[in-house]
Short mmCIF file of C-alpha atoms in Angstrom, two decimals:
data_model
loop_
_atom_site.label_atom_id
_atom_site.label_comp_id
_atom_site.label_asym_id
_atom_site.label_seq_id
_atom_site.Cartn_x
_atom_site.Cartn_y
_atom_site.Cartn_z
CA UNK A 738 -0.16 -0.19 0.20
CA UNK A 739 1.37 3.77 -1.15
CA UNK A 740 1.42 5.90 1.85
CA UNK A 741 0.00 9.09 0.45
CA UNK A 742 0.65 12.55 2.75
CA UNK A 743 -0.75 14.95 0.59
CA UNK A 744 -0.25 18.81 1.69
CA UNK A 745 -3.75 20.06 1.89
CA UNK A 746 -3.76 17.65 5.18
CA UNK A 747 -1.62 19.84 6.79
CA UNK A 748 -4.51 22.44 7.12
CA UNK A 749 -7.73 21.22 9.19
CA UNK A 750 -10.76 19.89 7.19
CA UNK A 751 -14.37 21.74 6.61
CA UNK A 752 -16.48 21.00 9.46
CA UNK A 753 -18.37 17.77 9.09
CA UNK A 754 -15.94 15.91 7.21
CA UNK A 755 -15.78 12.33 6.79
CA UNK A 756 -12.31 11.17 6.38
CA UNK A 757 -11.52 7.36 5.64
CA UNK A 758 -7.61 6.63 7.46
CA UNK A 759 -6.87 2.43 5.94
CA UNK A 760 -3.11 1.37 7.66
CA UNK A 761 -1.08 -1.88 7.52
CA UNK A 762 -2.28 -1.75 10.72
CA UNK A 763 -4.29 -0.13 13.36
CA UNK A 764 -3.59 -1.05 16.99
CA UNK A 765 -6.71 0.87 19.08
CA UNK A 766 -4.67 0.14 22.75
CA UNK A 767 -9.21 -0.21 23.49
CA UNK A 768 -9.15 -4.05 21.22
CA UNK A 769 -8.18 -5.86 18.99
CA UNK A 770 -5.94 -3.98 16.25
CA UNK A 771 -8.34 -2.81 13.16
CA UNK A 772 -7.80 -2.36 9.66
CA UNK A 773 -9.02 1.51 8.98
CA UNK A 774 -10.23 4.28 11.39
CA UNK A 775 -13.02 6.70 10.38
CA UNK A 776 -12.96 10.06 11.49
CA UNK A 777 -15.35 12.67 12.07
CA UNK A 778 -13.12 15.99 12.06
CA UNK A 779 -11.12 15.83 14.45
CA UNK A 780 -12.47 12.96 16.58
CA UNK A 781 -12.35 9.12 15.62
CA UNK A 782 -15.75 8.40 14.68
CA UNK A 783 -15.13 3.75 14.42
CA UNK A 784 -12.61 1.42 13.66
CA UNK A 785 -12.77 -1.93 12.00
CA UNK A 786 -12.65 -3.40 8.60
CA UNK A 787 -12.38 -1.10 5.15
CA UNK A 788 -14.68 -2.34 3.22
CA UNK A 789 -17.11 -2.11 5.74
CA UNK A 790 -16.46 1.30 6.87
CA UNK A 791 -15.71 2.81 3.24
CA UNK A 792 -19.81 1.73 3.04
CA UNK A 793 -21.35 2.72 5.96
CA UNK A 794 -19.60 5.90 6.04
CA UNK A 795 -19.28 7.03 2.06
CA UNK A 796 -16.05 8.87 2.86
CA UNK A 797 -15.08 12.18 2.25
CA UNK A 798 -11.45 11.98 1.97
CA UNK A 799 -9.07 8.07 2.26
CA UNK A 800 -5.97 8.89 3.66
CA UNK A 801 -3.84 5.29 2.74
CA UNK A 802 -0.97 4.73 5.31
CA UNK A 803 1.59 1.56 4.97
CA UNK A 804 2.79 1.87 8.33
CA UNK A 805 1.23 0.90 11.55
CA UNK A 806 -0.70 2.94 13.62
CA UNK A 807 -1.08 3.38 17.20
CA UNK A 808 -2.39 6.59 19.44
CA UNK A 809 -0.73 9.93 19.77
CA UNK A 810 2.66 9.40 22.64
CA UNK A 811 1.90 11.29 25.17
CA UNK A 812 4.82 12.47 27.51
CA UNK A 813 3.68 13.46 31.21
CA UNK A 814 6.28 15.86 32.08
CA UNK A 815 8.34 17.47 30.10
CA UNK A 816 9.40 21.12 29.30
CA UNK A 817 8.69 22.11 25.98
CA UNK A 818 8.21 26.34 26.74
CA UNK A 819 12.34 26.12 28.40
CA UNK A 820 13.19 24.23 25.56
CA UNK A 821 11.89 26.94 22.79
CA UNK A 822 14.87 28.62 25.40
CA UNK A 823 17.03 26.53 24.81
CA UNK A 824 16.50 26.09 20.93
CA UNK A 825 18.01 30.12 20.99
CA UNK A 826 21.45 29.47 22.56
CA UNK A 827 23.64 26.64 22.31
CA UNK A 828 23.64 22.97 22.46
CA UNK A 829 26.03 21.65 25.06
CA UNK A 830 24.70 17.79 25.11
CA UNK A 831 27.27 14.42 25.33
CA UNK A 832 26.31 13.51 21.20
CA UNK A 833 27.86 17.43 20.81
CA UNK A 834 30.04 18.61 23.17
CA UNK A 835 31.82 15.03 22.54
CA UNK A 836 34.32 16.47 24.88
CA UNK A 837 36.15 19.41 26.99
CA UNK A 838 38.33 20.72 23.74
CA UNK A 839 34.63 20.60 21.79
CA UNK A 840 33.01 21.95 24.36
CA UNK A 841 35.53 24.79 24.71
CA UNK A 842 34.76 25.30 20.82
CA UNK A 843 31.28 25.75 21.45
CA UNK A 844 31.30 28.39 23.86
CA UNK A 845 33.46 30.84 21.95
CA UNK A 846 31.85 29.88 18.59
CA UNK A 847 28.54 30.90 21.04
CA UNK A 848 30.33 33.88 22.20
CA UNK A 849 31.86 35.44 18.88
CA UNK A 850 27.63 35.77 17.36
CA UNK A 851 26.81 36.72 20.93
CA UNK A 852 26.53 40.91 21.46
CA UNK A 853 29.46 42.79 23.72
CA UNK A 854 27.99 42.00 27.05
CA UNK A 855 25.75 39.96 26.26
CA UNK A 856 25.36 36.44 28.24
CA UNK A 857 26.80 32.91 26.63
CA UNK A 858 24.19 30.53 27.86
CA UNK A 859 24.81 26.45 26.60
CA UNK A 860 22.33 23.89 28.00
CA UNK A 861 22.23 19.46 28.71
CA UNK A 862 25.55 19.85 29.82
CA UNK A 863 26.56 16.57 31.29
CA UNK A 864 29.95 15.82 33.29
CA UNK A 865 29.54 11.97 33.49
CA UNK A 866 30.04 11.97 29.20
CA UNK A 867 32.05 15.29 28.29
CA UNK A 868 34.34 16.31 30.52
CA UNK A 869 35.38 12.30 32.35
CA UNK A 870 33.14 12.65 35.05
CA UNK A 871 34.75 16.29 35.82
CA UNK A 872 32.25 19.30 36.81
CA UNK A 873 33.57 22.16 34.82
CA UNK A 874 34.09 25.65 37.04
CA UNK A 875 34.64 29.20 36.80
CA UNK A 876 38.41 28.54 35.74
CA UNK A 877 37.39 26.49 32.06
CA UNK A 878 34.59 28.57 31.60
CA UNK A 879 37.29 31.81 32.34
CA UNK A 880 39.74 30.33 29.67
CA UNK A 881 36.70 29.39 26.80
CA UNK A 882 35.02 32.69 27.70
CA UNK A 883 36.97 35.34 29.37
CA UNK A 884 35.33 38.42 28.54
CA UNK A 885 30.85 37.55 28.48
CA UNK A 886 29.38 36.28 31.04
CA UNK A 887 28.59 32.42 30.70
CA UNK A 888 25.92 29.68 32.46
CA UNK A 889 26.48 26.35 31.35
CA UNK A 890 23.59 24.22 33.07
CA UNK A 891 23.76 21.12 33.58
CA UNK A 892 21.67 18.75 31.76
CA UNK A 893 19.34 17.49 35.31
CA UNK A 894 18.62 21.06 34.83
CA UNK A 895 19.15 21.58 38.57
CA UNK A 896 22.70 23.51 38.84
CA UNK A 897 25.01 24.95 36.34
CA UNK A 898 28.16 26.94 36.61
CA UNK A 899 29.23 29.95 35.87
CA UNK A 900 32.62 32.07 34.74
CA UNK A 901 33.58 34.71 36.84
CA UNK A 902 31.47 37.45 34.60
CA UNK A 903 28.82 35.30 35.46
CA UNK A 904 28.93 35.40 38.63
CA UNK A 905 29.60 39.49 38.27
CA UNK A 906 26.77 39.77 37.18
CA UNK A 907 24.78 37.99 39.53
CA UNK A 908 25.72 40.11 41.83
CA UNK A 909 27.74 36.41 43.45
CA UNK A 910 31.23 36.77 45.63
CA UNK A 911 32.90 35.29 47.81
CA UNK A 912 31.04 37.05 51.35
CA UNK A 913 27.57 35.83 49.25
CA UNK A 914 25.59 33.20 51.83
CA UNK A 915 23.16 30.25 50.04
CA UNK A 916 19.68 31.69 49.40
CA UNK A 917 17.00 28.87 51.14
CA UNK A 918 16.61 25.87 48.71
CA UNK A 919 19.70 26.67 47.14
CA UNK A 920 23.57 26.13 47.65
CA UNK A 921 26.84 27.99 46.51
CA UNK A 922 29.59 25.99 45.31
CA UNK A 923 33.54 26.90 46.83
CA UNK A 924 36.33 24.90 45.60
CA UNK A 925 38.79 23.85 48.57
CA UNK A 926 39.95 27.71 49.90
CA UNK A 927 36.23 28.40 50.17
CA UNK A 928 35.93 30.25 46.91
CA UNK A 929 33.28 30.90 45.30
CA UNK A 930 33.61 28.27 41.81
CA UNK A 931 30.84 28.53 39.77
CA UNK A 932 28.34 25.95 41.25
CA UNK A 933 25.00 27.55 41.83
CA UNK A 934 22.44 24.65 43.02
CA UNK A 935 18.51 25.21 43.03
CA UNK A 936 17.37 28.09 44.20
CA UNK A 937 21.06 30.12 43.04
CA UNK A 938 20.57 28.64 39.11
CA UNK A 939 17.21 29.53 39.10
CA UNK A 940 17.64 33.03 40.39
CA UNK A 941 20.02 32.97 37.76
CA UNK A 942 18.04 31.75 34.85
CA UNK A 943 14.68 30.84 35.67
CA UNK A 944 12.12 33.63 35.09
CA UNK A 945 8.92 30.91 36.70
CA UNK A 946 11.02 30.28 40.32
CA UNK A 947 13.01 33.26 40.49
CA UNK A 948 12.49 35.48 43.30
CA UNK A 949 12.11 38.71 41.49
CA UNK A 950 14.21 38.89 37.84
CA UNK A 951 16.33 36.73 36.81
CA UNK A 952 20.22 37.79 36.13
CA UNK A 953 19.83 36.62 32.05
CA UNK A 954 17.21 38.31 30.35
CA UNK A 955 14.93 36.00 28.66
CA UNK A 956 14.82 36.31 24.96
CA UNK A 957 11.83 38.20 22.67
CA UNK A 958 8.48 36.77 22.90
CA UNK A 959 8.93 36.32 18.86
CA UNK A 960 12.09 34.88 19.47
CA UNK A 961 10.53 32.11 21.59
CA UNK A 962 7.72 31.61 19.08
CA UNK A 963 10.67 30.37 17.26
CA UNK A 964 11.88 28.10 19.20
CA UNK A 965 9.35 26.58 20.14
CA UNK A 966 8.22 25.66 16.33
CA UNK A 967 11.52 23.89 16.43
CA UNK A 968 10.78 22.24 19.89
CA UNK A 969 6.84 21.30 17.83
CA UNK A 970 9.22 19.78 15.18
CA UNK A 971 11.28 17.70 17.04
CA UNK A 972 8.50 16.70 19.29
CA UNK A 973 6.24 15.45 16.22
CA UNK A 974 8.47 13.67 14.91
CA UNK A 975 9.27 11.52 17.97
CA UNK A 976 5.62 10.84 17.70
CA UNK A 977 4.49 12.90 20.41
CA UNK A 978 1.18 14.56 20.27
CA UNK A 979 0.57 15.38 23.47
CA UNK A 980 2.81 17.00 26.02
CA UNK A 981 2.59 18.76 29.93
CA UNK A 982 4.47 21.19 30.04
CA UNK A 983 6.06 20.82 33.77
CA UNK A 984 7.04 23.83 35.05
CA UNK A 985 5.66 27.49 33.80
CA UNK A 986 5.49 31.22 35.08
CA UNK A 987 3.75 33.65 33.20
CA UNK A 988 5.94 34.09 30.35
CA UNK A 989 5.64 30.39 29.70
CA UNK A 990 1.99 30.52 29.50
CA UNK A 991 1.62 33.22 27.63
CA UNK A 992 4.27 31.99 25.15
CA UNK A 993 1.86 28.97 25.34
CA UNK A 994 -1.18 31.01 24.88
CA UNK A 995 0.39 33.00 21.94
CA UNK A 996 0.63 29.82 19.58
CA UNK A 997 -2.37 28.78 20.24
CA UNK A 998 -4.13 31.89 19.72
CA UNK A 999 -2.55 32.39 16.47
CA UNK A 1000 -3.07 28.62 15.42
CA UNK A 1001 1.10 28.03 15.91
CA UNK A 1002 0.43 25.35 18.88
CA UNK A 1003 0.54 21.94 17.53
CA UNK A 1004 0.90 19.67 20.53
CA UNK A 1005 -1.81 19.53 22.46
CA UNK A 1006 -0.27 21.19 26.07
CA UNK A 1007 -1.46 20.69 29.62
CA UNK A 1008 0.08 23.56 31.91
CA UNK A 1009 1.51 22.60 35.59
CA UNK A 1010 1.87 26.54 37.32
CA UNK A 1011 5.17 26.95 39.02
CA UNK A 1012 4.13 27.14 42.78
CA UNK A 1013 5.28 30.60 43.61
CA UNK A 1014 2.77 32.04 41.05
CA UNK A 1015 -0.36 30.32 42.44
CA UNK A 1016 -1.90 33.65 44.27
CA UNK A 1017 -2.47 34.91 40.76
CA UNK A 1018 -4.91 31.17 39.73
CA UNK A 1019 -6.29 31.28 42.92
CA UNK A 1020 -7.13 35.10 43.05
CA UNK A 1021 -8.43 34.14 39.31
CA UNK A 1022 -10.82 31.62 40.43
CA UNK A 1023 -9.51 29.14 38.03
CA UNK A 1024 -8.66 25.33 38.46
CA UNK A 1025 -7.96 22.37 36.98
CA UNK A 1026 -9.33 21.76 33.77
CA UNK A 1027 -9.48 25.45 32.44
CA UNK A 1028 -8.98 25.47 28.37
CA UNK A 1029 -9.34 23.33 25.69
CA UNK A 1030 -8.38 20.48 24.11
CA UNK A 1031 -5.18 22.21 23.36
CA UNK A 1032 -4.39 24.24 25.90
CA UNK A 1033 -5.38 24.13 29.27
CA UNK A 1034 -4.53 24.02 33.06
CA UNK A 1035 -3.04 20.87 34.94
CA UNK A 1036 -2.40 22.12 38.32
CA UNK A 1037 0.53 23.62 40.40
CA UNK A 1038 4.30 22.40 40.27
CA UNK A 1039 6.29 22.48 43.40
CA UNK A 1040 9.65 21.07 44.23
CA UNK A 1041 10.84 18.49 47.95
CA UNK A 1042 14.40 17.14 46.51
CA UNK A 1043 17.11 18.04 43.77
CA UNK A 1044 17.86 15.73 40.54
CA UNK A 1045 18.22 11.60 40.18
CA UNK A 1046 21.31 12.19 38.07
CA UNK A 1047 22.08 15.07 38.79
CA UNK A 1048 23.28 13.17 42.63
CA UNK A 1049 21.57 16.36 44.67
CA UNK A 1050 18.16 14.21 45.26
CA UNK A 1051 16.89 13.68 48.79
CA UNK A 1052 17.59 10.30 50.06
CA UNK A 1053 17.12 7.96 53.43
CA UNK A 1054 20.76 6.62 52.96
CA UNK A 1055 23.71 8.53 51.59
CA UNK A 1056 25.22 7.97 47.90
CA UNK A 1057 27.27 5.41 47.39
CA UNK A 1058 30.88 6.11 49.09
CA UNK A 1059 29.70 9.51 50.91
CA UNK A 1060 27.60 10.89 53.79
CA UNK A 1061 25.64 13.06 51.51
CA UNK A 1062 22.32 12.64 52.20
CA UNK A 1063 21.20 15.09 49.18
CA UNK A 1064 19.18 17.99 49.09
CA UNK A 1065 16.26 19.60 49.85
CA UNK A 1066 15.12 22.87 48.28
CA UNK A 1067 11.49 23.88 50.12
CA UNK A 1068 11.38 23.49 54.01
CA UNK A 1069 9.22 20.97 55.87
CA UNK A 1070 5.90 23.57 56.87
CA UNK A 1071 6.61 25.95 53.35
CA UNK A 1072 5.31 22.11 52.14
CA UNK A 1073 3.04 21.22 54.92
CA UNK A 1074 0.98 24.22 54.16
CA UNK A 1075 1.60 24.67 50.38
CA UNK A 1076 -0.13 21.15 50.09
CA UNK A 1077 -2.79 21.88 52.90
CA UNK A 1078 -3.91 25.60 50.22
CA UNK A 1079 -3.59 23.67 46.84
CA UNK A 1080 -5.29 20.75 47.55
CA UNK A 1081 -8.03 22.04 49.84
CA UNK A 1082 -9.03 24.15 47.12
CA UNK A 1083 -9.01 21.24 44.82
CA UNK A 1084 -6.16 22.54 42.46
CA UNK A 1085 -4.44 19.46 40.32
CA UNK A 1086 -1.14 19.64 43.13
CA UNK A 1087 2.34 17.79 41.46
CA UNK A 1088 5.36 17.78 42.96
CA UNK A 1089 8.62 17.00 42.06
CA UNK A 1090 10.35 14.27 44.70
CA UNK A 1091 12.94 11.94 43.31
CA UNK A 1092 14.65 10.32 46.49
CA UNK A 1093 13.36 8.44 49.17
CA UNK A 1094 13.25 10.84 52.15
CA UNK A 1095 11.84 13.14 49.94
CA UNK A 1096 9.05 11.14 48.81
CA UNK A 1097 7.73 10.38 52.36
CA UNK A 1098 8.21 14.17 53.40
CA UNK A 1099 5.87 14.95 50.55
CA UNK A 1100 3.33 11.63 51.50
CA UNK A 1101 3.56 12.73 55.56
CA UNK A 1102 1.84 16.62 53.77
CA UNK A 1103 -0.43 14.98 51.51
CA UNK A 1104 -1.72 12.58 54.46
CA UNK A 1105 -2.06 15.66 56.89
CA UNK A 1106 -3.88 17.45 54.44
CA UNK A 1107 -6.31 15.01 53.96
CA UNK A 1108 -7.46 13.87 58.00
CA UNK A 1109 -7.77 17.61 57.44
CA UNK A 1110 -10.37 17.55 54.81
CA UNK A 1111 -8.68 18.16 51.74
CA UNK A 1112 -10.97 16.80 48.68
CA UNK A 1113 -9.34 13.72 46.65
CA UNK A 1114 -7.55 14.48 43.17
CA UNK A 1115 -5.12 13.12 41.07
CA UNK A 1116 -2.44 14.81 42.32
CA UNK A 1117 0.96 13.74 40.83
CA UNK A 1118 4.32 12.84 42.48
CA UNK A 1119 6.65 14.07 39.63
CA UNK A 1120 9.69 11.25 38.70
CA UNK A 1121 9.08 9.57 42.30
CA UNK A 1122 12.44 8.09 41.37
CA UNK A 1123 13.40 6.34 44.25
CA UNK A 1124 10.41 3.45 46.79
CA UNK A 1125 10.41 1.46 49.07
CA UNK A 1126 7.10 -0.92 50.31
CA UNK A 1127 6.18 1.35 52.21
CA UNK A 1128 5.89 4.76 50.73
CA UNK A 1129 3.99 2.69 47.07
CA UNK A 1130 1.21 1.53 50.36
CA UNK A 1131 0.73 5.25 50.89
CA UNK A 1132 0.65 6.51 47.85
CA UNK A 1133 -1.79 3.68 46.86
CA UNK A 1134 -3.67 4.39 49.82
CA UNK A 1135 -3.67 7.91 49.33
CA UNK A 1136 -4.93 7.36 45.14
CA UNK A 1137 -1.51 9.51 43.40
CA UNK A 1138 -0.60 9.41 40.61
CA UNK A 1139 3.10 8.76 39.93
CA UNK A 1140 5.14 9.99 36.81
CA UNK A 1141 8.19 8.05 36.98
CA UNK A 1142 11.25 9.08 34.03
CA UNK A 1143 10.77 6.48 31.74
CA UNK A 1144 14.20 6.45 29.93
CA UNK A 1145 16.41 7.10 32.99
CA UNK A 1146 18.05 3.83 32.60
CA UNK A 1147 19.01 3.58 29.49
CA UNK A 1148 20.31 7.24 29.27
CA UNK A 1149 21.41 8.11 32.43
CA UNK A 1150 21.74 4.95 34.23
CA UNK A 1151 26.31 4.73 33.61
CA UNK A 1152 26.94 7.11 36.59
CA UNK A 1153 23.06 5.43 38.15
CA UNK A 1154 25.22 2.48 39.81
CA UNK A 1155 27.94 5.43 41.27
CA UNK A 1156 25.36 7.16 42.82
CA UNK A 1157 22.95 4.62 44.27
CA UNK A 1158 24.94 1.27 44.54
CA UNK A 1159 23.17 -1.57 42.46
CA UNK A 1160 20.59 -2.96 45.45
CA UNK A 1161 18.87 0.29 45.36
CA UNK A 1162 18.33 0.29 41.18
CA UNK A 1163 16.58 -2.19 42.55
CA UNK A 1164 13.61 0.29 43.72
CA UNK A 1165 14.63 3.00 40.88
CA UNK A 1166 12.26 4.18 38.14
CA UNK A 1167 9.83 1.37 40.05
CA UNK A 1168 7.94 0.70 37.15
CA UNK A 1169 7.20 -3.26 37.44
CA UNK A 1170 6.59 -2.27 41.66
CA UNK A 1171 4.01 0.51 41.09
CA UNK A 1172 2.28 -1.41 38.26
CA UNK A 1173 2.25 -4.20 40.39
CA UNK A 1174 0.32 -2.73 42.84
CA UNK A 1175 -2.32 -0.69 41.23
CA UNK A 1176 -1.53 2.54 41.28
CA UNK A 1177 -1.87 5.09 38.10
CA UNK A 1178 1.23 5.85 36.52
CA UNK A 1179 2.85 7.49 33.03
CA UNK A 1180 5.43 7.84 31.08
CA UNK A 1181 7.71 11.30 30.90
CA UNK A 1182 10.92 12.75 30.06
CA UNK A 1183 11.85 15.42 32.09
CA UNK A 1184 13.36 16.31 28.82
CA UNK A 1185 15.63 17.96 28.65
CA UNK A 1186 17.21 16.60 31.35
CA UNK A 1187 16.69 13.38 29.29
CA UNK A 1188 15.85 12.30 25.83
CA UNK A 1189 11.99 13.12 24.58
CA UNK A 1190 11.71 10.16 21.87
CA UNK A 1191 9.21 7.67 24.47
CA UNK A 1192 10.26 4.98 21.40
CA UNK A 1193 13.83 5.12 24.01
CA UNK A 1194 11.65 5.41 27.05
CA UNK A 1195 10.20 2.17 25.81
CA UNK A 1196 13.34 0.40 24.84
CA UNK A 1197 14.82 1.83 28.53
CA UNK A 1198 11.67 0.77 30.93
CA UNK A 1199 11.33 -3.03 29.18
CA UNK A 1200 15.39 -3.54 28.89
CA UNK A 1201 16.22 -1.56 31.82
CA UNK A 1202 20.09 -1.66 30.50
CA UNK A 1203 22.28 1.28 30.35
CA UNK A 1204 23.72 2.77 26.63
CA UNK A 1205 27.20 0.89 28.54
CA UNK A 1206 25.02 -2.40 28.61
CA UNK A 1207 24.95 -2.16 32.70
CA UNK A 1208 22.14 -3.61 33.84
CA UNK A 1209 19.84 -1.23 35.99
CA UNK A 1210 17.46 -2.57 38.06
CA UNK A 1211 16.32 -5.93 35.82
CA UNK A 1212 13.74 -6.80 38.43
CA UNK A 1213 11.79 -3.40 37.63
CA UNK A 1214 11.32 -3.95 33.95
CA UNK A 1215 8.00 -4.38 32.48
CA UNK A 1216 5.98 -5.35 28.76
CA UNK A 1217 7.02 -3.14 26.23
CA UNK A 1218 2.91 -3.11 25.34
CA UNK A 1219 2.50 -2.24 29.52
CA UNK A 1220 5.12 1.00 28.43
CA UNK A 1221 3.03 2.46 25.41
CA UNK A 1222 0.37 2.28 28.53
CA UNK A 1223 2.48 5.12 30.15
CA UNK A 1224 2.76 6.91 27.25
CA UNK A 1225 -0.47 6.17 25.73
CA UNK A 1226 -3.55 5.62 28.73
CA UNK A 1227 -1.52 6.36 31.45
CA UNK A 1228 -0.30 9.89 30.81
CA UNK A 1229 -3.82 10.71 29.64
CA UNK A 1230 -5.16 9.12 33.31
CA UNK A 1231 -2.38 11.16 34.88
CA UNK A 1232 -4.19 14.52 33.10
CA UNK A 1233 -7.51 13.89 33.70
CA UNK A 1234 -7.89 13.14 29.52
CA UNK A 1235 -8.46 9.70 29.69
CA UNK A 1236 -12.30 10.13 28.27
CA UNK A 1237 -10.66 12.13 24.72
CA UNK A 1238 -6.77 10.82 24.94
CA UNK A 1239 -4.46 7.57 25.19
CA UNK A 1240 -6.96 5.08 22.67
CA UNK A 1241 -7.73 4.94 18.93
CA UNK A 1242 -11.69 4.31 19.90
CA UNK A 1243 -14.71 5.92 18.21
CA UNK A 1244 -15.02 9.59 20.57
CA UNK A 1245 -11.24 9.97 21.76
CA UNK A 1246 -9.25 12.75 19.84
CA UNK A 1247 -7.49 11.93 16.04
CA UNK A 1248 -4.14 11.66 17.40
CA UNK A 1249 -2.29 8.72 16.34
CA UNK A 1250 1.33 8.19 15.18
CA UNK A 1251 2.37 6.11 12.05
CA UNK A 1252 5.30 3.76 13.28
CA UNK A 1253 7.44 1.82 10.53
CA UNK A 1254 7.07 -1.69 12.03
CA UNK A 1255 4.89 -2.65 14.47
CA UNK A 1256 6.19 -2.29 18.17
CA UNK A 1257 4.95 -5.26 19.41
CA UNK A 1258 6.64 -8.02 17.23
CA UNK A 1259 9.82 -6.84 17.70
CA UNK A 1260 12.59 -6.89 20.26
CA UNK A 1261 12.10 -4.82 23.16
CA UNK A 1262 15.82 -3.54 22.13
CA UNK A 1263 15.22 -2.62 18.50
CA UNK A 1264 11.61 -0.11 19.86
CA UNK A 1265 13.86 2.62 20.28
CA UNK A 1266 15.08 2.35 15.69
CA UNK A 1267 11.42 2.17 14.83
CA UNK A 1268 11.29 5.11 12.17
CA UNK A 1269 8.36 7.49 13.02
CA UNK A 1270 6.65 8.00 9.81
CA UNK A 1271 4.50 10.26 10.48
CA UNK A 1272 2.30 12.05 13.22
CA UNK A 1273 -1.61 13.56 13.28
CA UNK A 1274 -3.15 15.54 16.42
CA UNK A 1275 -6.55 15.84 15.62
CA UNK A 1276 -6.70 13.85 11.91
CA UNK A 1277 -4.20 16.92 11.20
CA UNK A 1278 -1.33 15.73 9.47
CA UNK A 1279 2.15 17.74 11.42
CA UNK A 1280 5.05 15.45 10.60
CA UNK A 1281 6.12 13.35 7.93
CA UNK A 1282 9.16 11.62 7.07
#
């Protein structure tokens, strides 16, 4: 069968248009495989046999695809607004910055094109892959770029490194004190080494979390729209049709709103607003679900600890070979007050908690809020990386949704053994344990902190093997079909959208992906390499090879 991707299908058909979509196979995830779909505008009207559907509906148009269709893939926790900004600057990911010399060249090349006195911004730096496990410091960055402020952000996005000009621009000196919920790195002599952790980083470059205006000026709205367009192209090429933007400030909401208003938002986006801005939401009386099927408010995002892959999450047992238990970024009393207020208002609360100690603190706060009468909602634990039987039981009793990393075993596995040891890895990204306990689980990338491609995450969840071959908690393996569920039905449930997303059943949104091979008929390690031939949102073609 010859695939057809006519250009006019990139637009929106007129109201009342019936479309027959024929493929090699259609996995609806709501029943047995089918041959075809019938769409009415942006919805699935029927699934079944091609001939029967053609005779029954007499469609206005037919689209013939020679691949295998699956529901649109849904990333339950990523950062498209942050990605829009990052794409305007230099990519320092290990795929590009293959070693320290290349990193220097990338930063110098960026410095040559930005104006005098303007910031050189690099993102997705991974010290384990680019600089042999050694974290660069201000002196390294000074040698690379001595005359402009530089900020190099780690791939985990919870710490970064400033050069001397960057420290000066931020007003940071040897006499500066650690901000609440953050830290300033120092060398053996007690001098600032340029590393800024958590709130110290947020104050420099994260408008959604900064205590005031950020030191790094944000890009213009017009530039960010260009970055968002590039980001959406990347995500659609990986089969992604929906995404939760898991950390939005007012500027990010404005970006997404303008993209939606002007017809440039091709993704479906659910927004988690950063907790410092909750007063604005409450004052307007906004609640979870406000918006439409293209852009809607999901809830509020907060933090308890640092990063799993950054080695600073809050853990019961210290990191391997150290006495370090990680970093708590919100005080217990503040956490209790926030959970009580947001959940008491009936708004969905999604809290970043990686380490087991952090998760216990969050559960304490939820149990207290529930005892005080907070209504049950689908509150979420973002990442929920390290669990045990006690934590799992408490999560289930509270009816919480968990959103673990999908691809971290594969992508970050080489560093996780050193941080946590092999025994703890059997309790990390615990998809098998959580699913077996009947807890709702969604799939997420946390991009730019991990790869955004869901097919890579599905391989990761089924294999539990790092790129270097190291096994990463193999007892937590799940099947390919279960992993697909994380990125379809699981992600839809986590956003309260299971009535319109996650399957290709009648009445559901016509969001689907054409794959070059059947993911349920290939070995798990080959799913990552399946080509995404086309991606459709509401029956509209948004990506094609």
